[in-house]
XYZ file of C-alpha atoms in Angstrom:
432
model
C 7.037 -11.701 27.156
C 3.662 -9.446 27.878
C 3.183 -7.149 25.041
C 1.410 -4.022 24.874
C 0.174 -3.181 21.232
C -1.106 0.371 20.802
C -2.838 1.513 17.631
C -5.250 0.856 14.942
C -3.079 0.729 11.505
C -2.293 -2.176 10.003
C 0.788 -2.902 11.776
C -0.567 -2.814 15.090
C -3.084 -5.086 14.024
C -0.374 -7.449 12.117
C 1.731 -7.147 15.207
C -1.051 -8.145 17.520
C -2.029 -11.054 15.614
C 1.300 -12.682 14.641
C 3.050 -11.926 18.636
C -0.417 -13.779 20.076
C 0.212 -16.762 18.274
C 3.559 -17.823 19.538
C 2.936 -17.385 23.232
C 3.323 -13.878 24.089
C 0.702 -12.414 26.241
C -0.794 -9.537 24.097
C -2.997 -6.554 25.048
C -3.995 -4.728 22.126
C -5.307 -0.925 22.711
C -6.807 0.397 19.413
C -6.392 4.304 18.989
C -9.523 5.852 20.499
C -10.448 7.406 17.101
C -11.092 3.511 15.972
C -11.992 1.248 18.363
C -11.979 -2.522 17.787
C -15.939 -2.241 17.304
C -15.151 -0.333 14.102
C -12.078 -1.754 13.243
C -13.777 -5.703 13.275
C -16.387 -3.955 10.519
C -13.755 -2.080 8.513
C -13.562 -3.143 4.842
C -9.374 -3.371 4.768
C -9.547 -5.698 7.878
C -11.766 -8.075 6.076
C -9.832 -7.596 3.052
C -6.700 -8.184 4.529
C -5.763 -12.211 4.012
C -6.071 -14.173 7.191
C -5.769 -11.307 9.465
C -9.155 -10.866 10.966
C -9.864 -14.517 11.571
C -6.428 -15.093 13.409
C -7.497 -11.920 15.491
C -10.676 -13.285 16.565
C -9.005 -16.903 17.049
C -6.176 -15.147 19.367
C -9.293 -13.267 20.960
C -11.139 -16.401 21.963
C -7.912 -18.270 22.987
C -7.277 -15.538 25.448
C -4.020 -14.866 23.939
C -5.157 -11.469 22.827
C -6.756 -9.270 25.039
C -8.701 -6.203 24.061
C -8.307 -2.747 25.840
C -10.559 0.589 25.679
C -7.813 2.743 27.602
C -4.595 2.829 28.801
C -6.048 2.220 32.335
C -6.847 -1.519 31.843
C -3.136 -1.831 30.397
C -0.499 -3.966 32.605
C 2.881 -3.515 33.329
C 4.428 -4.841 29.854
C 7.805 -5.969 28.693
C 7.354 -4.470 25.335
C 5.167 -1.434 24.399
C 4.834 -1.470 20.687
C 3.660 1.246 18.868
C 1.769 0.873 15.404
C 0.050 4.593 14.908
C -0.498 6.430 12.052
C 2.141 9.422 11.672
C -0.744 12.152 12.517
C -0.985 10.069 16.055
C 2.402 10.879 16.836
C 1.398 13.880 19.852
C -0.860 11.241 21.324
C 1.925 8.559 21.052
C 4.017 11.306 23.387
C 1.342 12.232 25.647
C 0.889 8.735 26.439
C 4.725 7.794 26.888
C 5.182 10.637 28.796
C 2.084 10.569 31.212
C 2.006 6.669 31.704
C 5.211 4.976 30.863
C 7.520 7.691 32.273
C 5.963 6.854 35.677
C 6.758 3.388 35.488
C 9.315 1.630 37.366
C 10.162 -1.510 35.642
C 12.107 -2.220 32.356
C 10.842 -2.169 29.171
C 11.527 -1.701 25.357
C 9.371 0.581 23.595
C 8.782 -0.154 20.181
C 8.467 2.770 17.422
C 6.483 0.954 14.565
C 4.970 3.653 13.146
C 6.173 6.346 10.451
C 6.960 9.368 12.878
C 9.701 12.196 11.574
C 13.280 11.339 11.567
C 14.677 11.397 15.218
C 11.174 10.669 16.821
C 12.340 7.521 18.500
C 15.072 9.549 20.300
C 12.360 12.134 21.458
C 10.107 8.930 22.835
C 12.879 7.399 25.048
C 13.837 10.953 26.479
C 10.211 11.037 27.853
C 10.732 8.204 29.816
C 14.599 8.879 31.183
C 15.708 5.296 33.068
C 18.316 3.406 32.055
C 16.343 0.189 30.856
C 13.551 1.965 29.565
C 14.721 2.178 25.894
C 12.951 3.563 22.495
C 14.028 1.058 19.613
C 12.853 1.978 16.082
C 11.637 -1.045 14.075
C 10.251 0.803 10.989
C 6.964 -0.870 9.110
C 7.729 -2.770 6.117
C 4.576 -4.524 5.715
C 2.681 -4.673 2.341
C -1.017 -4.711 2.130
C -2.423 -7.470 0.855
C 0.219 -10.167 2.678
C 0.749 -8.294 5.661
C 0.205 -11.393 8.337
C 2.367 -13.207 6.059
C 5.414 -10.860 5.815
C 5.156 -10.479 9.640
C 5.632 -14.420 10.338
C 7.710 -15.008 7.314
C 10.084 -11.899 7.321
C 12.734 -11.028 4.673
C 14.511 -8.622 7.332
C 13.964 -6.697 10.260
C 15.627 -3.187 10.286
C 16.162 -2.652 14.281
C 17.422 0.830 14.993
C 18.923 0.471 18.380
C 22.307 1.602 20.064
C 21.274 -0.677 23.401
C 22.945 -4.274 23.388
C 20.112 -4.694 25.956
C 17.308 -3.818 23.939
C 18.197 -5.285 21.100
C 18.481 -8.823 22.783
C 14.852 -8.329 24.126
C 13.684 -7.405 20.454
C 15.461 -10.551 19.405
C 13.545 -12.360 22.151
C 10.714 -10.881 21.183
C 10.624 -12.004 17.214
C 12.462 -15.216 17.902
C 9.793 -17.553 16.194
C 9.958 -15.430 13.311
C 13.514 -15.285 12.727
C 14.474 -19.022 13.008
C 15.801 -19.924 9.216
C 18.482 -17.581 8.851
C 19.034 -14.143 11.288
C 17.157 -11.351 9.302
C 18.253 -8.570 11.464
C 19.880 -5.859 10.113
C 21.293 -3.657 13.078
C 21.846 -0.009 12.753
C 21.178 3.561 14.293
C 17.421 4.422 15.515
C 17.570 7.578 13.114
C 19.735 5.332 10.196
C 16.477 2.748 10.345
C 14.017 5.663 10.154
C 15.523 6.833 7.375
C 15.849 3.851 5.382
C 12.584 3.005 5.177
C 11.756 6.076 3.548
C 14.791 5.665 1.224
C 13.597 2.222 -0.124
C 10.149 3.881 -0.641
C 12.088 6.840 -2.777
C 14.200 3.736 -4.659
C 10.799 1.806 -5.284
C 8.983 4.861 -6.891
C 11.748 5.878 -8.704
C 11.741 2.790 -10.788
C 8.382 3.004 -11.359
C 8.419 6.234 -12.532
C 11.269 5.599 -15.019
C 9.739 2.645 -16.305
C 6.612 4.786 -17.147
C 9.113 7.746 -18.725
C 10.455 4.811 -20.954
C 7.330 3.771 -21.957
C 6.114 7.345 -23.438
C 9.488 6.497 -25.500
C 8.557 3.159 -26.541
C 4.957 4.510 -27.391
C 6.842 7.277 -29.463
C 9.286 4.693 -31.168
C 6.870 2.280 -31.577
C 8.526 -0.004 -29.659
C 6.779 -2.666 -26.989
C 7.699 -1.939 -23.384
C 7.566 -5.300 -22.004
C 10.573 -6.280 -24.300
C 12.578 -3.248 -22.853
C 11.292 -4.177 -19.321
C 12.504 -8.258 -19.914
C 16.010 -7.007 -21.510
C 16.325 -4.565 -18.247
C 15.233 -7.175 -15.723
C 17.969 -9.646 -17.295
C 20.797 -7.292 -16.057
C 21.660 -8.730 -12.749
C 22.752 -5.280 -11.609
C 18.866 -4.368 -11.773
C 16.733 -7.084 -11.687
C 13.170 -7.142 -12.681
C 11.450 -5.998 -9.432
C 9.373 -2.825 -9.656
C 10.130 -2.224 -13.074
C 6.130 -2.422 -14.702
C 4.936 0.645 -16.115
C 1.346 1.419 -15.060
C -1.335 4.026 -14.833
C 0.560 5.105 -11.272
C 0.970 3.992 -7.890
C -1.009 5.248 -4.518
C -1.930 3.763 -0.997
C -2.069 5.120 2.404
C 1.565 4.524 2.974
C 3.509 4.529 0.025
C 2.746 7.830 -1.544
C 2.532 9.400 1.955
C 5.930 8.338 2.825
C 7.336 9.382 -0.318
C 6.030 12.899 -0.019
C 7.452 12.790 3.552
C 10.794 11.668 2.039
C 10.790 14.742 -0.115
C 9.931 17.261 2.668
C 12.985 16.166 4.446
C 14.947 17.446 1.726
C 12.899 20.606 1.489
C 13.616 21.319 5.441
C 17.501 20.562 5.241
C 17.715 23.115 2.250
C 18.308 20.310 0.014
C 15.436 19.971 -2.396
C 15.271 16.665 -4.548
C 14.643 17.702 -7.818
C 14.308 13.727 -8.612
C 11.922 13.254 -6.231
C 9.715 15.887 -7.293
C 9.820 14.826 -10.654
C 8.875 11.069 -9.530
C 6.095 12.479 -7.893
C 4.879 14.591 -10.766
C 5.581 11.387 -13.353
C 3.186 9.531 -10.966
C 0.239 12.195 -10.775
C 0.638 12.552 -14.839
C 0.470 8.789 -15.376
C -2.636 8.730 -13.153
C -4.375 10.151 -16.391
C -2.674 7.777 -18.752
C -6.003 5.863 -19.520
C -7.782 9.078 -19.851
C -5.678 10.525 -22.435
C -5.605 7.104 -24.321
C -9.808 7.223 -24.199
C -9.530 10.776 -25.308
C -7.318 9.847 -28.266
C -9.467 6.901 -29.714
C -12.518 8.857 -29.594
C -10.886 12.232 -31.031
C -11.932 14.217 -27.968
C -15.657 13.000 -28.440
C -16.312 11.833 -25.372
C -19.124 13.857 -23.796
C -22.238 11.821 -22.588
C -19.847 8.353 -23.188
C -19.391 5.531 -20.876
C -16.467 3.869 -19.500
C -16.313 0.743 -17.413
C -13.257 0.238 -15.107
C -12.028 -2.989 -13.386
C -10.503 -2.265 -9.969
C -10.781 0.325 -7.446
C -8.575 -0.345 -4.571
C -4.995 0.747 -5.068
C -3.803 -2.585 -4.930
C -4.967 -5.899 -5.200
C -5.993 -7.653 -2.132
C -7.078 -4.615 -0.289
C -10.372 -2.592 0.347
C -8.477 0.910 0.343
C -8.692 3.788 -2.018
C -6.593 6.107 -0.267
C -4.653 8.014 -3.029
C -5.512 5.578 -5.453
C -4.922 6.119 -9.093
C -8.707 5.738 -10.042
C -9.842 8.672 -7.904
C -7.726 11.284 -10.447
C -8.893 9.046 -13.537
C -12.466 9.169 -12.630
C -12.441 12.770 -11.846
C -10.778 13.410 -15.225
C -13.571 11.496 -16.933
C -16.280 13.345 -15.041
C -14.913 16.703 -15.932
C -15.605 15.754 -19.469
C -19.192 14.153 -18.330
C -18.301 10.897 -18.909
C -20.417 7.767 -17.384
C -18.233 5.583 -15.106
C -19.314 2.329 -14.110
C -16.909 0.463 -11.780
C -16.320 -2.906 -10.431
C -13.970 -3.949 -7.951
C -14.130 -7.614 -5.519
C -13.523 -5.191 -2.353
C -13.160 -1.736 -2.966
C -16.921 -0.501 -3.865
C -18.080 0.323 -0.576
C -15.109 2.289 0.143
C -15.610 4.270 -2.937
C -19.436 4.660 -2.418
C -18.459 6.052 1.114
C -15.777 8.531 -0.679
C -18.049 9.698 -3.416
C -21.467 9.418 -2.157
C -24.219 9.680 -4.646
C -23.117 11.130 -8.156
C -24.991 10.864 -11.131
C -22.178 10.074 -13.531
C -21.159 7.067 -11.021
C -22.256 3.722 -11.022
C -20.861 0.539 -8.750
C -21.638 -2.938 -9.814
C -21.240 -6.097 -8.513
C -20.952 -7.917 -11.850
C -17.563 -7.248 -13.859
C -19.133 -7.847 -17.245
C -21.913 -6.231 -16.192
C -20.033 -2.895 -16.379
C -18.941 -3.116 -19.549
C -22.707 -3.397 -21.195
C -22.537 -0.471 -23.684
C -19.804 0.853 -22.562
C -17.219 2.956 -24.830
C -13.999 1.288 -23.558
C -12.930 -1.279 -20.459
C -9.951 0.530 -18.431
C -8.162 -1.969 -16.261
C -6.803 -0.243 -13.269
C -6.159 -2.872 -10.387
C -4.659 -5.855 -11.481
C -6.610 -8.265 -9.197
C -6.302 -12.058 -10.377
C -10.131 -12.127 -11.473
C -9.539 -9.720 -14.205
C -6.447 -11.554 -15.719
C -8.398 -13.926 -17.798
C -11.402 -12.596 -18.994
C -13.988 -13.744 -21.672
C -12.837 -11.825 -24.693
C -15.435 -13.155 -27.074
C -17.925 -11.559 -24.804
C -16.206 -8.459 -24.131
C -16.291 -8.080 -28.019
C -20.409 -8.483 -27.879
C -20.616 -6.057 -24.891
C -18.562 -3.115 -25.636
C -19.943 -0.900 -27.563
C -16.580 0.129 -28.665
C -13.649 -2.378 -28.716
C -11.194 -0.263 -26.903
C -9.196 -2.137 -24.063
C -7.470 0.081 -21.610
C -4.713 -1.856 -19.971
C -3.441 0.235 -16.918
C -1.443 -2.270 -15.598
C 0.052 -4.217 -19.196
C -1.746 -7.611 -17.445
C -2.968 -8.799 -21.201
C -1.135 -10.030 -24.436
C -1.655 -7.197 -26.851
C -1.633 -9.615 -29.692
C -3.996 -12.257 -28.161
C -6.419 -9.209 -27.215
C -6.301 -7.849 -30.757
C -6.927 -11.439 -32.016
C -10.466 -10.983 -30.667
C -11.185 -7.903 -32.604
C -10.579 -5.415 -30.078
C -8.219 -2.443 -29.983
C -5.369 -2.575 -27.211
C -3.988 0.000 -25.657
C -1.658 -0.249 -22.311
C 1.206 1.702 -21.013
C 4.045 1.294 -23.823
C 2.483 -1.288 -25.952
C -0.494 -1.388 -28.169
C -2.120 -3.776 -30.914
C -5.014 -3.051 -33.452
C -7.151 -5.722 -35.049
C -5.886 -7.382 -38.392
C -8.211 -7.832 -40.953
C -9.089 -10.972 -42.730
C -7.582 -9.320 -45.777
C -4.301 -9.119 -43.863
């Protein structure tokens, strides 16, 4: 098939890379706001495992051609929209001004997170029987996007047109061999299902964070509670990890979008508002632990932070918990040293020069003379640190684990004070 991919989002880049590897001829038109020259140098694309290499290989082999304007695009079987939510008017304009004038059959794939019902609006702009718009919600996760596309657990296909369904099945046939992973549903149902999934996952995380507060008060280890809950087959272990808040360019934004849908229909969701509030509070959890440990005397102290990206294997800091944490520390004149394997350039661009911020390339260097170590993003390189070395580097023996990745007793056994989310341990003296 001839496929045109339009957009500069992760979903567009991943679709262009994956579809070009299986025999389709793909023409990629990035959004003018972020052309290929900028995309190819972006931190998030460079840090996404395997994606940039695959794109460059496809370009070299000729299965993927870059286009810089709609005038250079061919007539295609599939037009794939991977645009950001605030670019939907650009999508409408392109469909109305260009695709509506095409006379051939095609399927328009809405892989963007536009408002509910927008796929139907796109189809109304073309108005021909076999020029059909379908919803194929973007369910990719940063840090493993290419693998998820090429080995999907499911495709949620929103379509009421059998011919369009057949075209999409053929388009994605190479990624649908082991078992049929398509879930067919109406277009609006597919659009809402994506947001509903985000809401459920966020609710599970926030619920665990609420339980972690109770566990702290009752002096119970939240990890024991988590394992007990996860063992119940009706619940399972996924997204039952308490922590210092979630973020990201898609997850948090889509949660707010789901909440607004309720407001617009005069059905405010008290639950979703609470989920959002709990997450905002949890982003300052490590700050409060730091404040309590030092009895509020934190002026001019220094904190080391490991991890700035909103999740491992990405360079993005969009709505990342670290931002709220850093600003809370700065409000109390606390010096902050940050290490992250990929996100330091993003953090530098976000804050620029700041007298209380130091970005360091060595995670242990960040800890020299610091009054606490805060683990914010659970990169694999942080999972097994040299605890003896940390005990000698830190000015105060305080480990604040915002992802509960460490063993409290093991950390305390090295003379360090451990505080997690619903977990804690203090060093045991020799007399005990």
